[in-house]
Amino acid sequence: MPASKEHTLGEFDLIRRFFASETDADGVVQGIGDDCAILLPPPGQLLATSVDTLVSEVHFPANADPADLANRALRVNLSDLAACAAQPLWFTLALTLPEPDTVWLEGFSRGLREAAQKFGIALVGGDTTRGPLCITIQVTGAAERPLTRAGAQPGDLVYVTGELGAGAAALPLVLSGDAGASHWVQARNAFYYPQPQLEAAALIAPFASAALDVSDGLLADLGHICEQSGVGAEVHAEKVPVAELAAQTLDHDAALAMAVSGGDDYQLCFTVPAQSRSELERLVSAGVLEATEIGRVIEGNAVRMLKSGAEWQPPATGYTHF
Ligand code: ADP
Ligand code: MG
């Protein structure tokens, strides 16, 4: 038996050793160690909560680095908070492990602590069970004015933060597990360390009409805004900002297809009433917000993609999420 595998490590020891820590986080009346976490919401704010599960060999390769996994698990959840313009407060972790491998747990808990600290969110409870590796995180945040997918109106402008296509371009590289491959570092960063757009969300929250995070691909996700808002949208493909990783590893058309229909970018797609355009542009030119206008909201119920002025159907990206 490898020295790293301590089969004697009990559930309570494991929790105490890797996950329990004194927390002075805001609103935590009772953290890890009791039947429930007891929490005090910020006065006058609404709570936003979301949960996501990562299953080994379904959402990530079983041999993935544990600190990388912890980062992805927490960051994709934080992206859901950003999509609602909620600021992170607390999270819980349900961890299913084949065995209590202390080396794996050390890496995972370190990655989780670092990410939690970076984004200002406190671990307040969880559950630990034995079984096939599976990571579930539930996050809770607070928002003064939460954004939803509903609220876009014809005439609004459509924006995305950052650049798109890196998540999808990273996937085959990440799956190869080949740390020697060119662009490995960029791919690993894009897949395991997506940046939840919490600051951008806070900046646009006062005036955006609808928002979500791009996890399924821009076309599909903007389609969700259209459906929930009862509108259509028109997007100019050549305005969509293409991530460097996609541009460097694919030909021009394939990179554009990744940006438009690939997923896993965790940027925000949001709509803004035309009268708020100058406010948004002020934030962009001040260098505090990276956002690009890519189209507008129209009457209807579907997303129309245009390229060089003509209707355009992006080719299938050729990669499906695993
Ligand atoms: P219960 O039997 O009431 O479900 P548990 O024995 O599962 O309690 O957990 C004991 C305490 O440790 C609880 O406060 C729980 O929230 C916390 N906990 C369990 N697993 C984890 C974990 N992986 N990360 C953080 N906290 C955990
Ligand atoms: Mg339990």
CSV table of C-alpha atoms and ligand atoms in Angstrom, one decimal:
chain,number,residue,atom,x,y,z
A,1,MET,CA,0.0,0.0,0.0
A,2,PRO,CA,1.5,3.4,-0.9
A,3,ALA,CA,2.5,5.5,2.1
A,4,SER,CA,0.2,8.3,1.0
A,5,LYS,CA,-2.9,6.2,1.4
A,6,GLU,CA,-4.0,6.1,5.1
A,7,HIS,CA,-7.0,3.9,5.2
A,8,THR,CA,-7.3,4.5,8.9
A,9,LEU,CA,-8.1,8.2,8.4
A,10,GLY,CA,-11.6,8.5,9.7
A,11,GLU,CA,-14.3,10.9,8.4
A,12,PHE,CA,-14.0,13.3,11.4
A,13,ASP,CA,-10.2,13.4,11.3
A,14,LEU,CA,-10.3,14.0,7.6
A,15,ILE,CA,-12.7,16.9,8.0
A,16,ARG,CA,-10.7,18.4,10.9
A,17,ARG,CA,-7.4,18.0,9.2
A,18,PHE,CA,-8.3,19.2,5.7
A,19,PHE,CA,-11.4,21.3,5.8
A,20,ALA,CA,-12.1,22.7,9.2
A,21,SER,CA,-10.6,26.1,10.0
A,22,GLU,CA,-11.4,29.0,12.2
A,23,THR,CA,-13.4,31.4,10.2
A,24,ASP,CA,-14.0,35.1,10.9
A,25,ALA,CA,-15.9,35.4,7.6
A,26,ASP,CA,-18.9,37.8,7.6
A,27,GLY,CA,-22.2,36.4,8.7
A,28,VAL,CA,-20.9,33.0,9.9
A,29,VAL,CA,-22.5,32.4,13.3
A,30,GLN,CA,-21.7,28.7,13.2
A,31,GLY,CA,-19.3,27.2,10.7
A,32,ILE,CA,-18.1,23.6,10.2
A,33,GLY,CA,-18.7,21.3,13.1
A,34,ASP,CA,-22.4,21.4,13.9
A,35,ASP,CA,-25.5,20.0,12.1
A,36,CYS,CA,-26.0,23.1,10.1
A,37,ALA,CA,-24.0,26.2,9.3
A,38,ILE,CA,-25.8,29.2,10.9
A,39,LEU,CA,-25.5,32.2,8.7
A,40,LEU,CA,-26.6,35.9,8.9
A,41,PRO,CA,-27.4,37.4,5.5
A,42,PRO,CA,-26.3,41.0,4.8
A,43,PRO,CA,-29.2,43.3,5.7
A,44,GLY,CA,-31.4,44.4,2.8
A,45,GLN,CA,-29.8,42.1,0.3
A,46,LEU,CA,-31.1,39.1,-1.6
A,47,LEU,CA,-29.4,35.7,-1.4
A,48,ALA,CA,-28.3,33.9,-4.6
A,49,THR,CA,-27.5,30.2,-4.3
A,50,SER,CA,-26.3,27.6,-6.9
A,51,VAL,CA,-24.8,24.1,-6.9
A,52,ASP,CA,-22.6,22.2,-9.4
A,53,THR,CA,-21.3,18.7,-9.4
A,54,LEU,CA,-18.1,17.5,-11.1
A,55,VAL,CA,-17.9,13.7,-11.6
A,56,SER,CA,-14.7,11.9,-12.3
A,57,GLU,CA,-14.3,10.7,-16.0
A,58,VAL,CA,-17.5,12.7,-16.9
A,59,HIS,CA,-16.3,16.3,-16.1
A,60,PHE,CA,-12.6,15.8,-15.6
A,61,PRO,CA,-9.9,13.1,-16.1
A,62,ALA,CA,-9.5,10.9,-13.0
A,63,ASN,CA,-5.8,11.7,-12.8
A,64,ALA,CA,-6.3,15.5,-12.8
A,65,ASP,CA,-4.2,17.5,-10.3
A,66,PRO,CA,-6.3,17.9,-7.1
A,67,ALA,CA,-5.5,21.6,-6.6
A,68,ASP,CA,-6.5,22.2,-10.2
A,69,LEU,CA,-9.8,20.3,-9.6
A,70,ALA,CA,-10.6,22.3,-6.5
A,71,ASN,CA,-10.1,25.5,-8.4
A,72,ARG,CA,-12.3,24.5,-11.3
A,73,ALA,CA,-15.0,23.2,-8.9
A,74,LEU,CA,-15.2,26.5,-6.9
A,75,ARG,CA,-14.6,28.9,-9.8
A,76,VAL,CA,-17.4,27.5,-12.0
A,77,ASN,CA,-19.8,27.9,-9.1
A,78,LEU,CA,-18.5,31.4,-8.5
A,79,SER,CA,-19.2,32.2,-12.1
A,80,ASP,CA,-22.9,31.4,-11.5
A,81,LEU,CA,-22.9,34.0,-8.7
A,82,ALA,CA,-21.2,36.5,-11.0
A,83,ALA,CA,-23.9,35.8,-13.6
A,84,CYS,CA,-26.5,37.0,-11.1
A,85,ALA,CA,-24.3,39.9,-9.9
A,86,ALA,CA,-24.1,38.3,-6.5
A,87,GLN,CA,-21.0,38.7,-4.4
A,88,PRO,CA,-19.7,35.5,-2.8
A,89,LEU,CA,-20.3,34.8,0.9
A,90,TRP,CA,-20.3,31.1,1.8
A,91,PHE,CA,-20.0,27.6,0.3
A,92,THR,CA,-20.4,24.0,1.2
A,93,LEU,CA,-18.6,21.0,-0.2
A,94,ALA,CA,-19.9,17.5,-0.6
A,95,LEU,CA,-16.9,15.3,-1.4
A,96,THR,CA,-17.1,11.6,-2.4
A,97,LEU,CA,-13.8,9.9,-2.4
A,98,PRO,CA,-12.8,6.3,-3.4
A,99,GLU,CA,-10.4,6.4,-0.4
A,100,PRO,CA,-8.9,9.0,1.9
A,101,ASP,CA,-5.7,9.6,0.0
A,102,THR,CA,-3.8,12.2,2.1
A,103,VAL,CA,-1.6,13.4,-0.8
A,104,TRP,CA,-4.7,14.0,-2.9
A,105,LEU,CA,-6.6,15.7,0.0
A,106,GLU,CA,-3.6,17.9,0.8
A,107,GLY,CA,-3.5,19.2,-2.8
A,108,PHE,CA,-7.3,19.5,-3.1
A,109,SER,CA,-7.7,21.3,0.2
A,110,ARG,CA,-4.8,23.7,-0.5
A,111,GLY,CA,-6.2,24.5,-4.0
A,112,LEU,CA,-9.6,25.1,-2.4
A,113,ARG,CA,-8.3,27.3,0.4
A,114,GLU,CA,-6.3,29.4,-2.1
A,115,ALA,CA,-9.3,29.9,-4.4
A,116,ALA,CA,-11.7,30.6,-1.5
A,117,GLN,CA,-9.3,33.2,-0.1
A,118,LYS,CA,-8.8,34.8,-3.5
A,119,PHE,CA,-12.5,35.3,-4.1
A,120,GLY,CA,-13.5,36.0,-0.5
A,121,ILE,CA,-15.8,33.0,0.1
A,122,ALA,CA,-15.9,30.9,3.3
A,123,LEU,CA,-16.3,27.1,3.5
A,124,VAL,CA,-19.0,26.6,6.2
A,125,GLY,CA,-19.9,22.9,5.9
A,126,GLY,CA,-20.2,19.9,3.8
A,127,ASP,CA,-20.5,16.1,3.6
A,128,THR,CA,-17.8,13.5,3.2
A,129,THR,CA,-18.6,10.0,1.8
A,130,ARG,CA,-16.9,7.1,0.1
A,131,GLY,CA,-17.5,6.2,-3.5
A,132,PRO,CA,-16.4,7.2,-7.0
A,133,LEU,CA,-14.6,10.6,-7.0
A,134,CYS,CA,-17.3,13.3,-7.1
A,135,ILE,CA,-17.1,17.0,-6.1
A,136,THR,CA,-20.2,19.0,-5.3
A,137,ILE,CA,-20.0,22.6,-4.3
A,138,GLN,CA,-22.9,24.9,-3.4
A,139,VAL,CA,-22.2,28.6,-3.3
A,140,THR,CA,-24.3,31.4,-1.7
A,141,GLY,CA,-23.8,35.1,-2.4
A,142,ALA,CA,-25.7,38.3,-1.9
A,143,ALA,CA,-26.9,40.9,-4.3
A,144,GLU,CA,-28.6,44.3,-4.0
A,145,ARG,CA,-29.9,44.1,-7.6
A,146,PRO,CA,-29.6,40.5,-8.9
A,147,LEU,CA,-29.4,40.1,-12.6
A,148,THR,CA,-31.3,37.3,-14.3
A,149,ARG,CA,-31.8,35.9,-17.8
A,150,ALA,CA,-35.1,37.7,-18.1
A,151,GLY,CA,-35.2,41.4,-18.7
A,152,ALA,CA,-33.7,42.0,-22.1
A,153,GLN,CA,-35.8,44.3,-24.3
A,154,PRO,CA,-35.7,44.8,-28.1
A,155,GLY,CA,-33.2,47.7,-28.7
A,156,ASP,CA,-30.9,46.6,-25.9
A,157,LEU,CA,-27.2,46.0,-26.8
A,158,VAL,CA,-25.5,42.6,-26.4
A,159,TYR,CA,-22.1,42.4,-24.7
A,160,VAL,CA,-19.6,39.8,-23.7
A,161,THR,CA,-16.8,40.2,-21.1
A,162,GLY,CA,-13.2,39.2,-22.0
A,163,GLU,CA,-12.7,36.8,-24.9
A,164,LEU,CA,-14.3,33.5,-25.9
A,165,GLY,CA,-13.2,30.2,-27.2
A,166,ALA,CA,-10.4,29.4,-24.7
A,167,GLY,CA,-12.4,26.8,-22.7
A,168,ALA,CA,-13.4,24.8,-25.8
A,169,ALA,CA,-9.9,25.1,-27.4
A,170,ALA,CA,-8.4,23.9,-24.1
A,171,LEU,CA,-10.5,20.8,-23.8
A,172,PRO,CA,-8.6,18.4,-26.2
A,173,LEU,CA,-5.3,19.5,-24.7
A,174,VAL,CA,-6.5,19.0,-21.1
A,175,LEU,CA,-7.9,15.6,-22.0
A,176,SER,CA,-4.6,14.6,-23.6
A,177,GLY,CA,-3.0,15.1,-20.2
A,178,ASP,CA,0.2,15.8,-22.1
A,179,ALA,CA,2.0,18.4,-19.9
A,180,GLY,CA,4.7,18.6,-22.6
A,181,ALA,CA,2.3,19.7,-25.4
A,182,SER,CA,2.6,23.2,-26.7
A,183,HIS,CA,0.0,25.5,-25.1
A,184,TRP,CA,-0.4,23.1,-22.2
A,185,VAL,CA,0.0,25.8,-19.6
A,186,GLN,CA,-2.6,28.1,-21.3
A,187,ALA,CA,-5.0,25.1,-21.7
A,188,ARG,CA,-4.6,24.1,-18.1
A,189,ASN,CA,-5.2,27.6,-17.0
A,190,ALA,CA,-8.2,28.1,-19.2
A,191,PHE,CA,-9.9,24.8,-18.1
A,192,TYR,CA,-9.0,24.6,-14.4
A,193,TYR,CA,-8.6,28.3,-13.5
A,194,PRO,CA,-11.4,30.2,-15.3
A,195,GLN,CA,-11.9,33.7,-13.9
A,196,PRO,CA,-15.4,34.2,-12.4
A,197,GLN,CA,-16.4,37.7,-13.6
A,198,LEU,CA,-17.4,39.0,-10.2
A,199,GLU,CA,-15.9,42.5,-10.6
A,200,ALA,CA,-17.4,42.9,-14.0
A,201,ALA,CA,-20.8,41.8,-12.6
A,202,ALA,CA,-20.7,44.4,-9.8
A,203,LEU,CA,-19.9,47.1,-12.4
A,204,ILE,CA,-22.7,46.2,-14.8
A,205,ALA,CA,-25.3,45.3,-12.1
A,206,PRO,CA,-26.8,48.8,-11.8
A,207,PHE,CA,-27.8,49.1,-15.4
A,208,ALA,CA,-27.7,45.7,-17.2
A,209,SER,CA,-31.1,44.3,-18.2
A,210,ALA,CA,-30.1,40.6,-18.3
A,211,ALA,CA,-27.0,38.4,-17.9
A,212,LEU,CA,-25.6,34.9,-17.7
A,213,ASP,CA,-22.3,33.2,-17.7
A,214,VAL,CA,-21.1,31.5,-20.9
A,215,SER,CA,-20.8,27.9,-20.0
A,216,ASP,CA,-22.6,26.1,-22.9
A,217,GLY,CA,-21.3,28.4,-25.6
A,218,LEU,CA,-22.3,32.0,-26.6
A,219,LEU,CA,-25.0,30.9,-29.1
A,220,ALA,CA,-26.7,28.5,-26.7
A,221,ASP,CA,-26.4,30.8,-23.7
A,222,LEU,CA,-27.6,33.9,-25.5
A,223,GLY,CA,-30.5,31.7,-26.6
A,224,HIS,CA,-31.3,31.2,-22.9
A,225,ILE,CA,-31.5,35.0,-22.4
A,226,CYS,CA,-33.8,35.2,-25.5
A,227,GLU,CA,-36.1,32.5,-24.2
A,228,GLN,CA,-36.3,33.9,-20.7
A,229,SER,CA,-36.8,37.4,-21.9
A,230,GLY,CA,-39.1,36.7,-24.8
A,231,VAL,CA,-36.9,38.4,-27.4
A,232,GLY,CA,-34.5,37.6,-30.2
A,233,ALA,CA,-30.9,38.7,-30.8
A,234,GLU,CA,-28.6,39.5,-33.7
A,235,VAL,CA,-24.9,38.9,-33.2
A,236,HIS,CA,-22.1,39.9,-35.6
A,237,ALA,CA,-19.6,37.1,-35.6
A,238,GLU,CA,-16.7,39.3,-36.5
A,239,LYS,CA,-17.2,41.4,-33.4
A,240,VAL,CA,-16.9,38.4,-31.1
A,241,PRO,CA,-13.6,38.6,-29.3
A,242,VAL,CA,-11.6,35.4,-29.9
A,243,ALA,CA,-9.3,34.1,-27.1
A,244,GLU,CA,-5.6,33.8,-27.8
A,245,LEU,CA,-5.5,30.1,-27.1
A,246,ALA,CA,-8.2,29.4,-29.8
A,247,ALA,CA,-6.5,31.8,-32.3
A,248,GLN,CA,-3.1,30.2,-31.8
A,249,THR,CA,-4.2,26.6,-31.9
A,250,LEU,CA,-6.8,26.6,-34.6
A,251,ASP,CA,-7.3,28.1,-38.0
A,252,HIS,CA,-9.4,31.3,-38.2
A,253,ASP,CA,-12.8,29.8,-39.0
A,254,ALA,CA,-12.4,27.0,-36.4
A,255,ALA,CA,-11.3,29.6,-33.7
A,256,LEU,CA,-14.3,31.7,-34.5
A,257,ALA,CA,-16.6,28.6,-34.3
A,258,MET,CA,-15.1,27.9,-30.8
A,259,ALA,CA,-15.7,31.4,-29.7
A,260,VAL,CA,-19.3,31.4,-30.9
A,261,SER,CA,-20.4,27.8,-30.0
A,262,GLY,CA,-17.7,26.4,-27.7
A,263,GLY,CA,-18.4,26.4,-24.0
A,264,ASP,CA,-16.6,26.6,-20.6
A,265,ASP,CA,-15.4,30.2,-20.9
A,266,TYR,CA,-17.2,31.5,-17.9
A,267,GLN,CA,-17.3,35.0,-19.3
A,268,LEU,CA,-20.5,37.0,-19.0
A,269,CYS,CA,-23.0,37.7,-21.8
A,270,PHE,CA,-25.2,40.6,-20.9
A,271,THR,CA,-27.6,43.1,-22.3
A,272,VAL,CA,-27.7,46.8,-21.7
A,273,PRO,CA,-30.5,49.3,-22.6
A,274,ALA,CA,-29.3,51.7,-25.3
A,275,GLN,CA,-29.5,54.7,-23.0
A,276,SER,CA,-26.9,53.1,-20.7
A,277,ARG,CA,-24.3,52.5,-23.5
A,278,SER,CA,-22.3,55.6,-22.6
A,279,GLU,CA,-22.1,54.5,-18.9
A,280,LEU,CA,-20.8,51.1,-20.1
A,281,GLU,CA,-18.3,52.7,-22.5
A,282,ARG,CA,-17.0,54.9,-19.7
A,283,LEU,CA,-16.1,51.8,-17.7
A,284,VAL,CA,-14.5,50.2,-20.7
A,285,SER,CA,-12.4,53.2,-21.6
A,286,ALA,CA,-11.4,53.7,-17.9
A,287,GLY,CA,-9.9,50.2,-18.2
A,288,VAL,CA,-11.9,48.8,-15.3
A,289,LEU,CA,-14.2,46.6,-17.5
A,290,GLU,CA,-13.3,44.5,-20.4
A,291,ALA,CA,-16.4,44.1,-22.5
A,292,THR,CA,-17.2,44.1,-26.2
A,293,GLU,CA,-20.5,45.0,-27.9
A,294,ILE,CA,-21.4,42.1,-30.3
A,295,GLY,CA,-24.9,42.7,-31.3
A,296,ARG,CA,-28.4,43.8,-30.2
A,297,VAL,CA,-31.7,42.5,-28.9
A,298,ILE,CA,-34.5,42.4,-31.5
A,299,GLU,CA,-38.1,41.2,-31.6
A,300,GLY,CA,-38.5,37.5,-32.0
A,301,ASN,CA,-37.4,34.4,-30.2
A,302,ALA,CA,-34.0,33.2,-31.7
A,303,VAL,CA,-30.4,34.2,-32.0
A,304,ARG,CA,-29.4,35.3,-35.6
A,305,MET,CA,-25.7,35.1,-36.3
A,306,LEU,CA,-24.4,37.4,-39.1
A,307,LYS,CA,-21.0,37.4,-40.8
A,308,SER,CA,-20.1,40.0,-43.4
A,309,GLY,CA,-23.7,41.1,-43.2
A,310,ALA,CA,-25.2,37.7,-44.2
A,311,GLU,CA,-26.9,35.1,-42.1
A,312,TRP,CA,-24.2,32.6,-40.8
A,313,GLN,CA,-24.4,29.2,-39.2
A,314,PRO,CA,-21.2,28.4,-37.3
A,315,PRO,CA,-19.8,25.0,-38.2
A,316,ALA,CA,-20.0,22.3,-35.5
A,317,THR,CA,-17.1,22.7,-33.1
A,318,GLY,CA,-16.3,18.9,-33.3
A,319,TYR,CA,-15.9,18.7,-29.5
A,320,THR,CA,-18.6,17.7,-27.1
A,321,HIS,CA,-18.3,18.3,-23.4
A,322,PHE,CA,-17.4,15.3,-21.6
B,1,ADP,P1,-23.9,15.2,9.9
B,1,ADP,O1,-23.8,13.8,10.4
B,1,ADP,O2,-24.7,16.1,10.7
B,1,ADP,O3,-24.3,15.2,8.4
B,1,ADP,P2,-21.2,15.2,9.3
B,1,ADP,O4,-20.6,14.1,10.2
B,1,ADP,O5,-21.4,14.8,7.9
B,1,ADP,O6,-22.4,15.8,10.0
B,1,ADP,O7,-20.2,16.4,9.3
B,1,ADP,C1,-19.7,17.0,10.5
B,1,ADP,C2,-19.4,18.5,10.2
B,1,ADP,O8,-18.4,18.6,9.3
B,1,ADP,C3,-20.6,19.2,9.7
B,1,ADP,O9,-20.6,20.5,10.3
B,1,ADP,C4,-20.4,19.3,8.2
B,1,ADP,O10,-21.0,20.4,7.7
B,1,ADP,C5,-18.9,19.3,8.1
B,1,ADP,N1,-18.3,18.7,6.9
B,1,ADP,C6,-18.4,17.4,6.6
B,1,ADP,N2,-17.7,17.1,5.4
B,1,ADP,C7,-17.1,18.3,5.1
B,1,ADP,C8,-16.3,18.7,4.0
B,1,ADP,N3,-15.9,17.9,3.0
B,1,ADP,N4,-16.0,20.0,4.0
B,1,ADP,C9,-16.4,20.9,4.9
B,1,ADP,N5,-17.1,20.6,5.9
B,1,ADP,C10,-17.5,19.3,6.0
B,2,MG,MG,-23.1,14.4,6.7
